[in-house]
PDB file of C-alpha atoms in Angstrom:
ATOM      1  CA  MET B 859    -127.816-163.468 186.901  1.00  0.00           C
ATOM      2  CA  SER B 860    -126.462-166.587 187.882  1.00  0.00           C
ATOM      3  CA  VAL B 861    -123.448-166.442 189.864  1.00  0.00           C
ATOM      4  CA  SER B 862    -120.480-166.988 187.608  1.00  0.00           C
ATOM      5  CA  ASP B 863    -122.307-164.022 186.680  1.00  0.00           C
ATOM      6  CA  LYS B 864    -121.458-161.798 189.084  1.00  0.00           C
ATOM      7  CA  GLU B 865    -118.336-163.094 188.927  1.00  0.00           C
ATOM      8  CA  ARG B 866    -117.185-162.434 185.361  1.00  0.00           C
ATOM      9  CA  GLU B 867    -118.583-159.002 185.234  1.00  0.00           C
ATOM     10  CA  GLU B 868    -116.897-158.412 188.373  1.00  0.00           C
ATOM     11  CA  ILE B 869    -113.681-159.005 186.508  1.00  0.00           C
ATOM     12  CA  GLU B 870    -114.070-156.935 183.969  1.00  0.00           C
ATOM     13  CA  LYS B 871    -114.341-154.549 186.185  1.00  0.00           C
ATOM     14  CA  SER B 872    -111.757-154.776 187.461  1.00  0.00           C
ATOM     15  CA  SER B 873    -108.818-156.443 184.953  1.00  0.00           C
ATOM     16  CA  ALA B 874    -110.302-152.169 183.276  1.00  0.00           C
ATOM     17  CA  PRO B 875    -108.006-150.955 184.756  1.00  0.00           C
ATOM     18  CA  LEU B 876    -105.790-153.311 184.680  1.00  0.00           C
ATOM     19  CA  ILE B 877    -105.425-153.481 181.601  1.00  0.00           C
ATOM     20  CA  GLU B 878    -105.742-149.300 180.486  1.00  0.00           C
ATOM     21  CA  HIS B 879    -103.017-149.533 182.224  1.00  0.00           C
ATOM     22  CA  LEU B 880    -100.534-151.504 180.944  1.00  0.00           C
ATOM     23  CA  ILE B 881    -101.977-150.116 177.326  1.00  0.00           C
ATOM     24  CA  GLU B 882    -100.024-146.908 178.573  1.00  0.00           C
ATOM     25  CA  LEU B 883     -96.952-148.123 180.126  1.00  0.00           C
ATOM     26  CA  ARG B 884     -97.159-150.294 176.702  1.00  0.00           C
ATOM     27  CA  ARG B 885     -97.124-147.180 174.850  1.00  0.00           C
ATOM     28  CA  ARG B 886     -94.405-144.779 176.796  1.00  0.00           C
ATOM     29  CA  LEU B 887     -92.239-147.867 176.960  1.00  0.00           C
ATOM     30  CA  ILE B 888     -92.584-147.996 172.723  1.00  0.00           C
ATOM     31  CA  TRP B 889     -91.750-144.509 172.900  1.00  0.00           C
ATOM     32  CA  SER B 890     -88.505-144.517 175.651  1.00  0.00           C
ATOM     33  CA  LEU B 891     -86.885-147.420 173.416  1.00  0.00           C
ATOM     34  CA  GLY B 892     -88.440-145.686 170.057  1.00  0.00           C
ATOM     35  CA  GLY B 893     -86.385-142.384 171.728  1.00  0.00           C
ATOM     36  CA  PHE B 894     -83.242-144.176 172.505  1.00  0.00           C
ATOM     37  CA  PHE B 895     -82.932-146.509 169.675  1.00  0.00           C
ATOM     38  CA  VAL B 896     -83.252-143.160 167.503  1.00  0.00           C
ATOM     39  CA  ALA B 897     -80.752-140.966 169.749  1.00  0.00           C
ATOM     40  CA  PHE B 898     -78.310-143.927 169.213  1.00  0.00           C
ATOM     41  CA  LEU B 899     -77.984-144.154 166.125  1.00  0.00           C
ATOM     42  CA  VAL B 900     -77.591-140.565 166.022  1.00  0.00           C
ATOM     43  CA  CYS B 901     -74.685-141.649 168.673  1.00  0.00           C
ATOM     44  CA  PHE B 902     -72.837-144.832 166.176  1.00  0.00           C
ATOM     45  CA  PHE B 903     -73.662-142.043 163.086  1.00  0.00           C
ATOM     46  CA  PHE B 904     -70.627-140.234 165.183  1.00  0.00           C
ATOM     47  CA  ALA B 905     -69.512-142.587 166.929  1.00  0.00           C
ATOM     48  CA  LYS B 906     -66.549-141.139 166.397  1.00  0.00           C
ATOM     49  CA  ARG B 907     -66.495-137.320 166.408  1.00  0.00           C
ATOM     50  CA  LEU B 908     -67.730-138.503 170.171  1.00  0.00           C
ATOM     51  CA  PHE B 909     -64.213-139.942 170.621  1.00  0.00           C
ATOM     52  CA  ASN B 910     -62.219-137.550 169.646  1.00  0.00           C
ATOM     53  CA  LEU B 911     -63.576-135.372 171.522  1.00  0.00           C
ATOM     54  CA  LEU B 912     -63.629-138.236 174.913  1.00  0.00           C
ATOM     55  CA  VAL B 913     -60.007-137.520 173.266  1.00  0.00           C
ATOM     56  CA  ILE B 914     -58.677-133.573 173.859  1.00  0.00           C
ATOM     57  CA  PRO B 915     -59.195-134.392 177.704  1.00  0.00           C
ATOM     58  CA  PHE B 916     -56.247-136.632 176.921  1.00  0.00           C
ATOM     59  CA  LYS B 917     -54.414-133.654 175.276  1.00  0.00           C
ATOM     60  CA  TRP B 918     -54.575-131.517 177.674  1.00  0.00           C
ATOM     61  CA  ALA B 919     -53.500-134.177 180.252  1.00  0.00           C
ATOM     62  CA  THR B 920     -50.259-134.168 178.136  1.00  0.00           C
ATOM     63  CA  GLN B 921     -50.233-130.878 177.477  1.00  0.00           C
ATOM     64  CA  TRP B 922     -50.208-130.411 181.936  1.00  0.00           C
ATOM     65  CA  ALA B 923     -46.906-133.088 180.827  1.00  0.00           C
ATOM     66  CA  GLY B 924     -45.033-131.635 179.322  1.00  0.00           C
ATOM     67  CA  LEU B 925     -45.507-133.598 176.388  1.00  0.00           C
ATOM     68  CA  ASP B 926     -46.791-132.618 172.704  1.00  0.00           C
ATOM     69  CA  PRO B 927     -51.060-132.839 172.566  1.00  0.00           C
ATOM     70  CA  HIS B 928     -50.627-133.654 168.944  1.00  0.00           C
ATOM     71  CA  LYS B 929     -48.954-136.613 169.455  1.00  0.00           C
ATOM     72  CA  VAL B 930     -51.310-138.358 171.354  1.00  0.00           C
ATOM     73  CA  GLU B 931     -51.351-141.879 170.680  1.00  0.00           C
ATOM     74  CA  LEU B 932     -54.611-144.582 171.423  1.00  0.00           C
ATOM     75  CA  ILE B 933     -54.751-148.073 170.218  1.00  0.00           C
ATOM     76  CA  TYR B 934     -56.476-151.156 170.683  1.00  0.00           C
ATOM     77  CA  THR B 935     -55.235-155.324 170.126  1.00  0.00           C
ATOM     78  CA  ALA B 936     -58.136-156.953 168.679  1.00  0.00           C
ATOM     79  CA  PRO B 937     -59.804-156.541 165.105  1.00  0.00           C
ATOM     80  CA  GLN B 938     -63.262-155.687 166.134  1.00  0.00           C
ATOM     81  CA  GLU B 939     -62.499-153.778 169.244  1.00  0.00           C
ATOM     82  CA  PHE B 940     -62.370-150.122 167.866  1.00  0.00           C
ATOM     83  CA  PHE B 941     -65.902-151.498 166.915  1.00  0.00           C
ATOM     84  CA  PHE B 942     -67.527-152.852 169.949  1.00  0.00           C
ATOM     85  CA  THR B 943     -65.856-149.694 171.310  1.00  0.00           C
ATOM     86  CA  GLN B 944     -68.038-147.133 168.873  1.00  0.00           C
ATOM     87  CA  VAL B 945     -71.002-149.144 169.700  1.00  0.00           C
ATOM     88  CA  LYS B 946     -71.099-149.110 173.334  1.00  0.00           C
ATOM     89  CA  LEU B 947     -70.042-145.234 172.896  1.00  0.00           C
ATOM     90  CA  ALA B 948     -74.143-145.116 170.711  1.00  0.00           C
ATOM     91  CA  MET B 949     -75.279-147.010 173.649  1.00  0.00           C
ATOM     92  CA  PHE B 950     -74.259-144.239 176.020  1.00  0.00           C
ATOM     93  CA  GLY B 951     -74.447-141.173 174.811  1.00  0.00           C
ATOM     94  CA  GLY B 952     -77.870-142.459 173.600  1.00  0.00           C
ATOM     95  CA  MET B 953     -79.698-142.732 176.926  1.00  0.00           C
ATOM     96  CA  VAL B 954     -78.072-139.250 177.965  1.00  0.00           C
ATOM     97  CA  ILE B 955     -79.717-137.910 174.901  1.00  0.00           C
ATOM     98  CA  ALA B 956     -82.580-140.043 175.371  1.00  0.00           C
ATOM     99  CA  PHE B 957     -82.987-139.722 179.223  1.00  0.00           C
ATOM    100  CA  PRO B 958     -85.495-136.603 179.285  1.00  0.00           C
ATOM    101  CA  LEU B 959     -87.845-138.442 177.202  1.00  0.00           C
ATOM    102  CA  ILE B 960     -87.420-141.323 179.248  1.00  0.00           C
ATOM    103  CA  ALA B 961     -88.339-139.033 182.062  1.00  0.00           C
ATOM    104  CA  THR B 962     -91.430-137.048 181.350  1.00  0.00           C
ATOM    105  CA  GLN B 963     -92.488-140.647 179.394  1.00  0.00           C
ATOM    106  CA  ILE B 964     -92.047-142.244 183.215  1.00  0.00           C
ATOM    107  CA  TYR B 965     -93.895-138.373 184.607  1.00  0.00           C
ATOM    108  CA  LYS B 966     -96.934-138.390 182.033  1.00  0.00           C
ATOM    109  CA  PHE B 967     -97.637-142.301 182.894  1.00  0.00           C
ATOM    110  CA  ILE B 968     -97.312-142.327 187.080  1.00  0.00           C
ATOM    111  CA  ALA B 969     -99.024-138.343 187.095  1.00  0.00           C
ATOM    112  CA  PRO B 970    -102.027-139.254 186.927  1.00  0.00           C
ATOM    113  CA  GLY B 971    -102.127-141.637 189.914  1.00  0.00           C
ATOM    114  CA  LEU B 972    -100.928-138.284 191.954  1.00  0.00           C
ATOM    115  CA  TYR B 973    -102.350-135.407 192.499  1.00  0.00           C
ATOM    116  CA  LYS B 974    -102.068-132.036 191.907  1.00  0.00           C
ATOM    117  CA  ASN B 975     -98.965-131.035 195.037  1.00  0.00           C
ATOM    118  CA  GLU B 976     -97.551-133.795 194.508  1.00  0.00           C
ATOM    119  CA  ARG B 977     -97.563-133.620 190.747  1.00  0.00           C
ATOM    120  CA  SER B 978     -96.378-130.313 191.371  1.00  0.00           C
ATOM    121  CA  ALA B 979     -93.583-131.474 193.841  1.00  0.00           C
ATOM    122  CA  PHE B 980     -91.818-133.661 191.306  1.00  0.00           C
ATOM    123  CA  LEU B 981     -91.725-131.567 188.951  1.00  0.00           C
ATOM    124  CA  PRO B 982     -88.772-130.062 189.526  1.00  0.00           C
ATOM    125  CA  PHE B 983     -86.840-133.510 190.850  1.00  0.00           C
ATOM    126  CA  LEU B 984     -87.468-134.611 187.735  1.00  0.00           C
ATOM    127  CA  ILE B 985     -86.184-131.427 185.720  1.00  0.00           C
ATOM    128  CA  ALA B 986     -82.868-130.678 188.659  1.00  0.00           C
ATOM    129  CA  SER B 987     -81.920-134.367 187.640  1.00  0.00           C
ATOM    130  CA  PRO B 988     -80.632-134.235 184.365  1.00  0.00           C
ATOM    131  CA  ILE B 989     -79.544-130.855 185.050  1.00  0.00           C
ATOM    132  CA  LEU B 990     -76.618-132.085 187.751  1.00  0.00           C
ATOM    133  CA  PHE B 991     -76.359-135.030 186.045  1.00  0.00           C
ATOM    134  CA  LEU B 992     -74.811-132.786 183.493  1.00  0.00           C
ATOM    135  CA  MET B 993     -72.268-130.290 185.471  1.00  0.00           C
ATOM    136  CA  GLY B 994     -71.654-134.050 186.999  1.00  0.00           C
ATOM    137  CA  ALA B 995     -70.161-134.841 183.714  1.00  0.00           C
ATOM    138  CA  SER B 996     -68.816-131.290 182.699  1.00  0.00           C
ATOM    139  CA  LEU B 997     -66.618-132.173 186.183  1.00  0.00           C
ATOM    140  CA  VAL B 998     -65.160-135.661 184.854  1.00  0.00           C
ATOM    141  CA  TYR B 999     -64.584-133.786 180.984  1.00  0.00           C
ATOM    142  CA  PHE B1000     -63.245-130.191 182.521  1.00  0.00           C
ATOM    143  CA  PHE B1001     -60.962-131.463 184.843  1.00  0.00           C
ATOM    144  CA  PHE B1002     -60.997-134.924 186.748  1.00  0.00           C
ATOM    145  CA  THR B1003     -60.812-136.270 183.008  1.00  0.00           C
ATOM    146  CA  PRO B1004     -57.639-134.271 182.899  1.00  0.00           C
ATOM    147  CA  MET B1005     -55.843-134.362 186.375  1.00  0.00           C
ATOM    148  CA  VAL B1006     -56.454-138.334 186.166  1.00  0.00           C
ATOM    149  CA  MET B1007     -55.135-138.505 182.505  1.00  0.00           C
ATOM    150  CA  TRP B1008     -52.156-136.496 184.182  1.00  0.00           C
ATOM    151  CA  PHE B1009     -51.547-138.482 186.856  1.00  0.00           C
ATOM    152  CA  PHE B1010     -51.263-141.650 184.927  1.00  0.00           C
ATOM    153  CA  LEU B1011     -49.162-140.059 182.424  1.00  0.00           C
ATOM    154  CA  ALA B1012     -46.533-138.953 184.942  1.00  0.00           C
ATOM    155  CA  MET B1013     -45.337-142.855 185.608  1.00  0.00           C
ATOM    156  CA  GLN B1014     -43.543-142.463 182.068  1.00  0.00           C
ATOM    157  CA  GLN B1015     -40.502-143.499 182.188  1.00  0.00           C
ATOM    158  CA  VAL B1016     -37.538-142.131 179.609  1.00  0.00           C
ATOM    159  CA  GLY B1017     -35.325-145.310 177.945  1.00  0.00           C
ATOM    160  CA  THR B1018     -31.837-144.564 178.643  1.00  0.00           C
ATOM    161  CA  ASN B1019     -28.597-146.459 179.225  1.00  0.00           C
ATOM    162  CA  ASP B1020     -29.573-147.760 183.049  1.00  0.00           C
ATOM    163  CA  GLN B1021     -33.475-148.512 182.046  1.00  0.00           C
ATOM    164  CA  VAL B1022     -35.818-148.569 179.263  1.00  0.00           C
ATOM    165  CA  GLN B1023     -38.502-146.665 177.428  1.00  0.00           C
ATOM    166  CA  ILE B1024     -42.098-147.349 179.340  1.00  0.00           C
ATOM    167  CA  SER B1025     -44.650-145.253 178.016  1.00  0.00           C
ATOM    168  CA  LEU B1026     -48.839-144.953 178.423  1.00  0.00           C
ATOM    169  CA  LEU B1027     -50.358-146.457 174.545  1.00  0.00           C
ATOM    170  CA  PRO B1028     -54.260-146.437 176.350  1.00  0.00           C
ATOM    171  CA  LYS B1029     -56.168-149.263 174.624  1.00  0.00           C
ATOM    172  CA  VAL B1030     -59.662-147.034 173.013  1.00  0.00           C
ATOM    173  CA  SER B1031     -61.799-149.213 175.183  1.00  0.00           C
ATOM    174  CA  GLU B1032     -60.614-148.887 178.384  1.00  0.00           C
ATOM    175  CA  TYR B1033     -59.787-145.088 177.943  1.00  0.00           C
ATOM    176  CA  LEU B1034     -64.040-145.638 177.318  1.00  0.00           C
ATOM    177  CA  SER B1035     -64.536-147.436 180.410  1.00  0.00           C
ATOM    178  CA  LEU B1036     -62.752-144.998 182.512  1.00  0.00           C
ATOM    179  CA  ILE B1037     -64.810-141.644 180.990  1.00  0.00           C
ATOM    180  CA  MET B1038     -67.575-143.765 181.727  1.00  0.00           C
ATOM    181  CA  THR B1039     -67.284-145.006 184.457  1.00  0.00           C
ATOM    182  CA  LEU B1040     -66.027-140.892 186.011  1.00  0.00           C
ATOM    183  CA  ILE B1041     -69.189-139.738 184.621  1.00  0.00           C
ATOM    184  CA  PHE B1042     -71.860-142.783 185.547  1.00  0.00           C
ATOM    185  CA  SER B1043     -70.068-141.821 189.221  1.00  0.00           C
ATOM    186  CA  PHE B1044     -70.040-138.164 189.462  1.00  0.00           C
ATOM    187  CA  GLY B1045     -73.957-137.834 187.797  1.00  0.00           C
ATOM    188  CA  LEU B1046     -74.821-140.840 190.063  1.00  0.00           C
ATOM    189  CA  VAL B1047     -72.961-138.533 193.567  1.00  0.00           C
ATOM    190  CA  PHE B1048     -74.237-135.237 192.483  1.00  0.00           C
ATOM    191  CA  GLN B1049     -78.324-136.771 192.317  1.00  0.00           C
ATOM    192  CA  LEU B1050     -77.666-136.943 196.214  1.00  0.00           C
ATOM    193  CA  PRO B1051     -79.727-133.664 196.735  1.00  0.00           C
ATOM    194  CA  VAL B1052     -82.311-135.018 195.255  1.00  0.00           C
ATOM    195  CA  VAL B1053     -82.993-137.788 196.998  1.00  0.00           C
ATOM    196  CA  THR B1054     -82.278-136.186 200.146  1.00  0.00           C
ATOM    197  CA  SER B1055     -85.029-133.552 198.810  1.00  0.00           C
ATOM    198  CA  LEU B1056     -88.175-136.176 197.818  1.00  0.00           C
ATOM    199  CA  LEU B1057     -87.193-138.896 201.168  1.00  0.00           C
ATOM    200  CA  THR B1058     -87.712-135.431 203.493  1.00  0.00           C
ATOM    201  CA  ARG B1059     -90.439-134.050 201.122  1.00  0.00           C
ATOM    202  CA  VAL B1060     -92.578-137.366 201.070  1.00  0.00           C
ATOM    203  CA  GLY B1061     -91.470-137.858 204.765  1.00  0.00           C
ATOM    204  CA  LEU B1062     -88.366-140.225 205.230  1.00  0.00           C
ATOM    205  CA  LEU B1063     -86.154-138.337 206.086  1.00  0.00           C
ATOM    206  CA  SER B1064     -85.038-135.079 207.531  1.00  0.00           C
ATOM    207  CA  SER B1065     -82.262-132.694 208.071  1.00  0.00           C
ATOM    208  CA  GLN B1066     -81.616-133.254 212.376  1.00  0.00           C
ATOM    209  CA  ALA B1067     -80.948-137.129 211.259  1.00  0.00           C
ATOM    210  CA  LEU B1068     -78.619-136.247 207.986  1.00  0.00           C
ATOM    211  CA  ALA B1069     -76.930-134.591 210.402  1.00  0.00           C
ATOM    212  CA  GLU B1070     -76.500-136.389 212.808  1.00  0.00           C
ATOM    213  CA  LYS B1071     -75.121-138.568 210.319  1.00  0.00           C
ATOM    214  CA  ARG B1072     -72.053-136.325 208.775  1.00  0.00           C
ATOM    215  CA  LYS B1073     -69.829-137.796 210.393  1.00  0.00           C
ATOM    216  CA  TRP B1074     -70.300-142.461 208.788  1.00  0.00           C
ATOM    217  CA  ALA B1075     -71.344-139.833 205.501  1.00  0.00           C
ATOM    218  CA  ILE B1076     -67.505-138.228 205.462  1.00  0.00           C
ATOM    219  CA  VAL B1077     -66.593-142.204 205.786  1.00  0.00           C
ATOM    220  CA  LEU B1078     -68.940-144.070 203.097  1.00  0.00           C
ATOM    221  CA  SER B1079     -68.546-140.977 200.818  1.00  0.00           C
ATOM    222  CA  PHE B1080     -64.031-142.140 200.771  1.00  0.00           C
ATOM    223  CA  VAL B1081     -65.694-145.654 200.222  1.00  0.00           C
ATOM    224  CA  VAL B1082     -67.519-145.186 198.017  1.00  0.00           C
ATOM    225  CA  ALA B1083     -65.410-142.770 195.079  1.00  0.00           C
ATOM    226  CA  ALA B1084     -62.571-146.149 196.679  1.00  0.00           C
ATOM    227  CA  VAL B1085     -65.379-148.806 194.550  1.00  0.00           C
ATOM    228  CA  LEU B1086     -66.011-146.236 192.120  1.00  0.00           C
ATOM    229  CA  THR B1087     -63.397-144.099 191.211  1.00  0.00           C
ATOM    230  CA  PRO B1088     -60.277-145.831 189.619  1.00  0.00           C
ATOM    231  CA  PRO B1089     -57.561-146.286 191.744  1.00  0.00           C
ATOM    232  CA  ASP B1090     -55.901-143.416 192.572  1.00  0.00           C
ATOM    233  CA  PRO B1091     -55.346-140.741 195.107  1.00  0.00           C
ATOM    234  CA  MET B1092     -56.857-138.253 193.427  1.00  0.00           C
ATOM    235  CA  SER B1093     -59.917-139.429 191.407  1.00  0.00           C
ATOM    236  CA  GLN B1094     -60.954-141.035 194.656  1.00  0.00           C
ATOM    237  CA  CYS B1095     -60.294-137.211 196.421  1.00  0.00           C
ATOM    238  CA  GLY B1096     -61.449-135.308 193.568  1.00  0.00           C
ATOM    239  CA  LEU B1097     -65.121-137.905 194.424  1.00  0.00           C
ATOM    240  CA  ALA B1098     -65.335-137.661 197.879  1.00  0.00           C
ATOM    241  CA  ILE B1099     -64.508-134.115 198.258  1.00  0.00           C
ATOM    242  CA  PRO B1100     -67.476-133.135 196.322  1.00  0.00           C
ATOM    243  CA  THR B1101     -69.958-135.779 198.040  1.00  0.00           C
ATOM    244  CA  ILE B1102     -69.340-133.998 201.398  1.00  0.00           C
ATOM    245  CA  ILE B1103     -70.178-131.345 199.339  1.00  0.00           C
ATOM    246  CA  LEU B1104     -73.082-131.773 198.037  1.00  0.00           C
ATOM    247  CA  TYR B1105     -74.035-133.649 201.167  1.00  0.00           C
ATOM    248  CA  GLU B1106     -74.047-130.356 203.026  1.00  0.00           C
ATOM    249  CA  VAL B1107     -76.373-128.742 200.784  1.00  0.00           C
ATOM    250  CA  ALA B1108     -78.304-131.931 201.098  1.00  0.00           C
ATOM    251  CA  ILE B1109     -78.821-130.963 204.159  1.00  0.00           C
ATOM    252  CA  TRP B1110     -79.290-127.232 203.915  1.00  0.00           C
ATOM    253  CA  SER B1111     -82.215-128.359 200.903  1.00  0.00           C
ATOM    254  CA  SER B1112     -84.269-130.429 203.915  1.00  0.00           C
ATOM    255  CA  ARG B1113     -84.235-128.031 205.851  1.00  0.00           C
ATOM    256  CA  MET B1114     -85.393-125.366 203.508  1.00  0.00           C
ATOM    257  CA  ILE B1115     -88.528-127.889 202.558  1.00  0.00           C
ATOM    258  CA  GLU B1116     -89.003-128.147 206.117  1.00  0.00           C
ATOM    259  CA  ARG B1117     -89.723-125.175 207.204  1.00  0.00           C
ATOM    260  CA  ALA B1118     -91.402-124.481 203.668  1.00  0.00           C
ATOM    261  CA  GLN B1119     -93.886-127.229 205.387  1.00  0.00           C
ATOM    262  CA  ALA B1120     -94.119-125.463 208.321  1.00  0.00           C
ATOM    263  CA  ARG B1121     -95.185-121.818 207.285  1.00  0.00           C
ATOM    264  CA  ASP B1122     -97.679-124.345 204.416  1.00  0.00           C
ATOM    265  CA  ARG B1123     -98.927-125.742 208.244  1.00  0.00           C
ATOM    266  CA  LEU B1124     -99.257-123.660 210.263  1.00  0.00           C
ATOM    267  CA  ALA B1125    -101.322-121.610 207.305  1.00  0.00           C
ATOM    268  CA  ARG B1126    -103.828-123.773 207.503  1.00  0.00           C
ATOM    269  CA  GLU B1127    -104.491-124.376 210.563  1.00  0.00           C
ATOM    270  CA  GLN B1128    -104.668-120.541 211.275  1.00  0.00           C
ATOM    271  CA  ALA B1129    -106.755-120.757 207.719  1.00  0.00           C
ATOM    272  CA  GLU B1130    -109.013-123.639 209.744  1.00  0.00           C
ATOM    273  CA  SER B1131    -108.925-122.102 212.632  1.00  0.00           C
ATOM    274  CA  SER B1132    -110.521-118.742 211.406  1.00  0.00           C
ATOM    275  CA  VAL B1133    -112.937-120.279 210.171  1.00  0.00           C
ATOM    276  CA  ALA B1134    -114.260-121.926 212.507  1.00  0.00           C
ATOM    277  CA  SER B1135    -113.970-118.883 214.406  1.00  0.00           C
ATOM    278  CA  ASN B1136    -116.025-117.199 211.671  1.00  0.00           C
ATOM    279  CA  THR B1137    -118.923-120.068 211.662  1.00  0.00           C
ATOM    280  CA  PRO B1138    -122.262-119.327 214.010  1.00  0.00           C
ATOM    281  CA  ASP B1139    -122.812-121.849 216.437  1.00  0.00           C
ATOM    282  CA  ALA B1140    -126.267-123.943 216.118  1.00  0.00           C
ATOM    283  CA  PRO B1141    -129.448-122.650 217.332  1.00  0.00           C
ATOM    284  CA  SER B1142    -129.969-124.445 220.430  1.00  0.00           C
ATOM    285  CA  THR B1143    -133.448-126.111 220.674  1.00  0.00           C
TER     286      THR B1143
END
């Protein structure tokens, strides 16, 4: 066999696993994109109904402000604005609906490269992530969006002889952007226990380090809230306070993981020592 043949054989041996991984990656991407596309079409078909559901917190805010919720009005100032708002809403809803499928495809792609204990450790976090995101989104929908809209409605001005009439008429695109920003911000913040738990499990983070950085975390929570939320103190505090609470939850979960790892390590050492003590000594020659 010539040198070129040997080199060709080595290339084929090394490239075969790569080609298999690329084929597997392509299949997972097709499933993910297909699931997102189907969810997008469904959400676009029901886009107006979904938008009307998102307007319900605005109606609650009008009730809090003492106004008639049946007279809630949103406008659009460009002919194509409401259409692209529906497309944007369908994309956002499609991503939320298709996320479990996408996360499952990601897990199936990386699971063969993990040990059995790593797969069993990774799977609970894969399940907890969408649940925590939905908890954050629910908090936005049922509490913080009505609170923010009530804050903005309180700035309206009744027309009299001395002042002009100033009414809130939000645009459909701006209202959707506000809702999506709040949902994304809270959903991202609610992933904090998942991220810290994963970092603790792989040894990149510890509960002691989290506890020592608590003061910096509180300051950073308000900074991040000021960046991600609208410029009003109620929504900023509404995001910063849950972030601080979730940080404390992250410290507690990291401690639980460290204690569980310590118990497993102690049990493994005891098992190894018992095996070593029961092993008979080799006969002397």
